[in-house]
Amino acid sequence: MDTKDENKNISGKRKKSGLRRVLKWIFVPLAIVLLLIAAAISIGVWLLSPDELTPMMSEYSSKYLDANVTAGKVELSFWSTFPKVSLKVDKLTVVSKSLKDVPDSVRRRLPADADTLLTLEQFDGGVNIWALMGGTVMLYDVTFRKPDINIVQVNDSTANYLIVPPTEVDSTETDMPYIVINRFAIEGGAPVRIFSLADSVDMSVKIADAAISGTDAPVYTLDIEGSGGGEVMPGLRLADMKFGVDGRVGWNQRNPHHIELQNFSVSANNIGVKINTKVNFEKSPVIETLQISGKDISLADLIAMVPEQYAGSLKKIDTDVAVNFTGELLKPYAIESKALPAMKASLLISDGHLNYDRMALKSLKADIEAVLPEGN
């Protein structure tokens, strides 16, 4: 098979973005590993030592997954943490076998470590037994220490994360148990690489710290920091940049189609915005309320974030101007609508200079308020 036929085969199988499937499946292998362990809790806590439990976990996980799963040590605790059962897994590794039939000519175009899906230095977590008997999965202090995630996709049907064997479709609807988590954290950094041969994507993200607190569940507090960059699509490479997410997310599993962001801050390098919004996904997505604002955003910093291939003459701009803006949605807006939303907006440009080529403005400032009616 020549390279032309390989490329045709790769692109021809792609029906939709592989990244959406990644979001659905990336944690499935680890979840199955943990569920298999949980199934043995009833006898494991009392009868099995780590020396007996560790090879059992590896054996049964590898049997039910298209992957080799190994762990350095698996421990279960009950009496010391009653009424919680606590699980601790050291040095977990998941090596996918889903790429075993990829031709050598295609394999040479993949990363050298394409089969290694996940390595994890340590996992800790607990579940409340009494709550579980009442139908609620109440998780405690779930911590991932130094996870390293490596996502490699050849096409829509071939990827290293597709390690769960297909099962017969069960049309019987079952209610998911109610899940509550008091704390979720990633410690020690979490490098994530996303490589898609079909989409020409090669991105690397490093999550420095991540924490989710569910003390006020169903309102959760998020705090995530990291950095990343790379080839996000053919011809578009993003330089490495720092990012952060901080705020409160309201989501109730009993009303899963509604989500609320409260004082939610998103930042990239020195650019940050704050968002308060309510969104309804029950039918077509509808933004019910939205307030967004940005404070002291440097125009120079904003220009510096534009990818090199698109920056063009923007690089000629020299300025110390800063921008403040606000926006507020005046009525609910259906995202699928072709009309523009009804908005109230303000823009404040601080007094500063702006030079471009032979043009020099010694003083540039503005204070603008506008009401934008819904329409085209």
Tab-separated table of C-alpha atoms in Angstrom, residues 93-299:
chain	number	residue	atom	x	y	z
A	93	THR	CA	0.141	1.707	33.656
A	94	VAL	CA	-2.286	1.091	30.798
A	95	VAL	CA	-0.704	-0.030	27.506
A	96	SER	CA	-3.206	-0.236	24.673
A	97	LYS	CA	-3.333	-3.140	22.226
A	98	SER	CA	-5.818	-1.450	19.890
A	99	LEU	CA	-3.081	-0.357	17.451
A	100	LYS	CA	-1.661	-3.834	16.971
A	101	ASP	CA	-3.103	-4.195	13.449
A	102	VAL	CA	-1.888	-0.812	12.177
A	103	PRO	CA	0.407	-1.318	9.120
A	104	ASP	CA	4.096	-0.615	9.656
A	105	SER	CA	3.971	2.172	7.071
A	106	VAL	CA	1.361	3.984	9.198
A	107	ARG	CA	2.998	3.037	12.493
A	108	ARG	CA	6.151	4.892	11.422
A	109	ARG	CA	4.129	8.112	11.311
A	110	LEU	CA	2.908	7.714	14.900
A	111	PRO	CA	4.739	8.708	18.088
A	112	ALA	CA	7.165	6.099	19.395
A	113	ASP	CA	5.113	5.622	22.585
A	114	ALA	CA	1.750	5.439	20.785
A	115	ASP	CA	0.613	2.318	22.675
A	116	THR	CA	1.064	3.760	26.171
A	117	LEU	CA	-2.273	5.371	27.012
A	118	LEU	CA	-1.812	6.190	30.689
A	119	THR	CA	0.727	6.121	33.463
A	120	LEU	CA	-0.193	7.168	36.978
A	121	GLU	CA	2.075	7.420	39.976
A	122	GLN	CA	-0.719	7.065	42.516
A	123	PHE	CA	-4.486	7.081	42.878
A	124	ASP	CA	-6.312	7.634	46.163
A	125	GLY	CA	-10.035	7.734	46.795
A	126	GLY	CA	-12.869	6.531	48.961
A	127	VAL	CA	-16.564	5.698	48.737
A	128	ASN	CA	-19.144	5.868	51.549
A	129	ILE	CA	-20.680	2.427	52.055
A	130	TRP	CA	-23.817	3.604	53.842
A	131	ALA	CA	-24.582	6.152	51.100
A	132	LEU	CA	-23.919	3.493	48.443
A	133	MET	CA	-26.509	1.190	50.036
A	134	GLY	CA	-28.989	4.049	49.758
A	135	GLY	CA	-28.318	4.488	46.026
A	136	THR	CA	-25.882	7.426	46.236
A	137	VAL	CA	-22.267	7.139	45.102
A	138	MET	CA	-20.523	9.455	47.558
A	139	LEU	CA	-16.838	9.794	46.653
A	140	TYR	CA	-14.195	11.267	48.957
A	141	ASP	CA	-10.785	12.815	48.354
A	142	VAL	CA	-10.205	11.480	44.838
A	143	THR	CA	-6.598	12.297	43.987
A	144	PHE	CA	-4.542	11.506	40.878
A	145	ARG	CA	-0.805	12.036	41.393
A	146	LYS	CA	1.302	12.649	38.306
A	147	PRO	CA	-0.967	11.188	35.611
A	148	ASP	CA	0.554	11.152	32.126
A	149	ILE	CA	-2.046	10.815	29.360
A	150	ASN	CA	-1.074	10.006	25.781
A	151	ILE	CA	-3.920	10.107	23.217
A	152	VAL	CA	-3.095	8.793	19.747
A	153	GLN	CA	-5.652	8.512	16.958
A	154	VAL	CA	-5.109	7.094	13.484
A	155	ASN	CA	-8.680	7.613	12.284
A	156	ASP	CA	-12.196	7.557	13.684
A	157	SER	CA	-12.163	3.785	14.203
A	158	THR	CA	-8.535	3.272	15.251
A	159	ALA	CA	-7.100	4.920	18.349
A	160	ASN	CA	-5.147	3.866	21.405
A	161	TYR	CA	-8.025	4.820	23.742
A	162	LEU	CA	-10.530	2.449	22.060
A	163	ILE	CA	-9.724	-0.424	24.401
A	164	VAL	CA	-13.212	-1.349	25.623
A	165	PRO	CA	-14.502	-4.291	23.570
A	166	PRO	CA	-17.887	-3.661	21.894
A	167	THR	CA	-20.896	-5.159	23.621
A	168	GLU	CA	-24.417	-5.943	22.521
A	169	VAL	CA	-26.639	-2.883	22.674
A	170	ASP	CA	-29.054	-3.022	25.602
A	171	SER	CA	-32.162	-0.988	24.890
A	172	THR	CA	-33.303	-1.165	28.522
A	173	GLU	CA	-33.011	2.248	30.134
A	174	THR	CA	-31.504	2.333	33.617
A	175	ASP	CA	-31.134	5.302	35.906
A	176	MET	CA	-27.600	6.276	36.815
A	177	PRO	CA	-26.919	6.419	40.545
A	178	TYR	CA	-26.694	9.866	42.111
A	179	ILE	CA	-23.005	10.804	42.384
A	180	VAL	CA	-21.526	13.275	44.868
A	181	ILE	CA	-17.832	14.096	45.203
A	182	ASN	CA	-16.365	16.208	47.971
A	183	ARG	CA	-12.931	16.736	46.417
A	184	PHE	CA	-11.113	15.880	43.202
A	185	ALA	CA	-7.497	16.849	42.633
A	186	ILE	CA	-4.596	16.354	40.249
A	187	GLU	CA	-1.244	16.717	41.967
A	188	GLY	CA	2.295	16.868	40.659
A	189	GLY	CA	1.338	17.964	37.146
A	190	ALA	CA	-0.486	16.131	34.377
A	191	PRO	CA	1.050	16.184	30.888
A	192	VAL	CA	-1.471	15.388	28.149
A	193	ARG	CA	-0.500	14.775	24.526
A	194	ILE	CA	-3.147	14.659	21.790
A	195	PHE	CA	-1.981	13.306	18.439
A	196	SER	CA	-4.356	12.704	15.514
A	197	LEU	CA	-2.866	11.517	12.251
A	198	ALA	CA	-6.123	12.049	10.354
A	199	ASP	CA	-6.594	15.623	11.605
A	200	SER	CA	-2.897	16.641	11.587
A	201	VAL	CA	-3.167	17.518	15.279
A	202	ASP	CA	-0.229	17.338	17.675
A	203	MET	CA	-0.885	19.241	20.888
A	204	SER	CA	0.667	19.085	24.332
A	205	VAL	CA	-0.980	20.402	27.480
A	206	LYS	CA	0.502	20.437	30.973
A	207	ILE	CA	-2.027	20.731	33.792
A	208	ALA	CA	0.039	22.110	36.649
A	209	ASP	CA	-2.667	21.926	39.308
A	210	ALA	CA	-6.345	21.030	39.294
A	211	ALA	CA	-8.841	20.906	42.122
A	212	ILE	CA	-12.620	20.478	42.277
A	213	SER	CA	-14.391	20.969	45.578
A	214	GLY	CA	-17.913	19.649	46.077
A	215	THR	CA	-18.445	20.914	49.617
A	216	ASP	CA	-21.442	22.909	48.381
A	217	ALA	CA	-22.638	20.265	45.891
A	218	PRO	CA	-24.399	20.494	43.482
A	219	VAL	CA	-22.323	23.691	43.152
A	220	TYR	CA	-18.672	22.807	42.535
A	221	THR	CA	-15.622	25.050	42.802
A	222	LEU	CA	-12.950	24.644	40.101
A	223	ASP	CA	-9.344	25.805	40.124
A	224	ILE	CA	-7.186	24.663	37.207
A	225	GLU	CA	-3.849	25.985	35.955
A	226	GLY	CA	-1.620	24.805	33.166
A	227	SER	CA	0.095	25.535	29.878
A	228	GLY	CA	0.059	24.165	26.372
A	229	GLY	CA	0.326	24.673	22.639
A	230	GLY	CA	1.068	22.910	19.386
A	231	GLU	CA	-0.468	22.082	16.009
A	232	VAL	CA	-4.240	22.353	16.487
A	233	MET	CA	-5.086	21.957	12.789
A	234	PRO	CA	-3.179	21.897	9.499
A	235	GLY	CA	-1.277	25.166	9.183
A	236	LEU	CA	-2.311	26.509	12.591
A	237	ARG	CA	0.240	26.247	15.392
A	238	LEU	CA	-0.367	27.887	18.749
A	239	ALA	CA	2.656	29.028	20.717
A	240	ASP	CA	2.933	27.725	24.270
A	241	MET	CA	0.778	29.765	26.615
A	242	LYS	CA	-0.359	29.617	30.205
A	243	PHE	CA	-4.050	29.094	30.936
A	244	GLY	CA	-6.275	29.062	33.965
A	245	VAL	CA	-9.864	28.321	34.967
A	246	ASP	CA	-11.290	29.431	38.287
A	247	GLY	CA	-14.875	29.696	39.510
A	248	ARG	CA	-18.027	27.890	40.530
A	249	VAL	CA	-20.085	25.489	38.412
A	250	GLY	CA	-23.655	24.616	39.306
A	251	TRP	CA	-24.762	21.242	37.944
A	252	ASN	CA	-27.240	18.814	39.464
A	253	GLN	CA	-27.377	15.271	38.161
A	254	ARG	CA	-31.109	15.242	38.849
A	255	ASN	CA	-31.486	18.208	36.475
A	256	PRO	CA	-28.631	17.459	34.078
A	257	HIS	CA	-29.683	19.719	31.204
A	258	HIS	CA	-28.997	22.918	33.127
A	259	ILE	CA	-25.577	24.332	33.988
A	260	GLU	CA	-24.603	27.567	35.666
A	261	LEU	CA	-21.225	29.328	35.816
A	262	GLN	CA	-20.743	31.696	38.744
A	263	ASN	CA	-17.857	34.199	38.819
A	264	PHE	CA	-16.117	31.936	36.321
A	265	SER	CA	-12.715	33.251	35.219
A	266	VAL	CA	-10.880	32.024	32.126
A	267	SER	CA	-7.384	33.273	31.328
A	268	ALA	CA	-4.727	32.802	28.656
A	269	ASN	CA	-1.353	34.367	29.413
A	270	ASN	CA	-2.219	37.866	30.681
A	271	ILE	CA	-5.693	37.966	29.090
A	272	GLY	CA	-8.619	37.138	31.350
A	273	VAL	CA	-12.418	37.314	31.220
A	274	LYS	CA	-15.077	36.696	33.862
A	275	ILE	CA	-18.336	34.932	33.007
A	276	ASN	CA	-21.661	34.464	34.764
A	277	THR	CA	-24.156	32.447	32.760
A	278	LYS	CA	-26.988	29.912	32.803
A	279	VAL	CA	-27.378	27.489	29.888
A	280	ASN	CA	-30.186	25.038	29.160
A	281	PHE	CA	-29.310	21.996	27.003
A	282	GLU	CA	-32.661	20.200	27.318
A	283	LYS	CA	-33.511	20.651	23.643
A	284	SER	CA	-31.405	22.927	21.477
A	285	PRO	CA	-28.891	24.858	23.641
A	286	VAL	CA	-30.279	28.121	25.003
A	287	ILE	CA	-28.244	30.724	26.864
A	288	GLU	CA	-30.721	31.937	29.454
A	289	THR	CA	-28.520	34.606	31.059
A	290	LEU	CA	-25.012	35.885	30.321
A	291	GLN	CA	-22.735	38.520	31.794
A	292	ILE	CA	-19.152	38.755	30.561
A	293	SER	CA	-16.419	41.248	31.358
A	294	GLY	CA	-12.722	41.881	30.867
A	295	LYS	CA	-10.569	44.293	32.857
A	296	ASP	CA	-7.298	46.019	31.922
A	297	ILE	CA	-6.675	43.858	28.865
A	298	SER	CA	-3.489	44.989	27.169
A	299	LEU	CA	-3.939	45.385	23.420
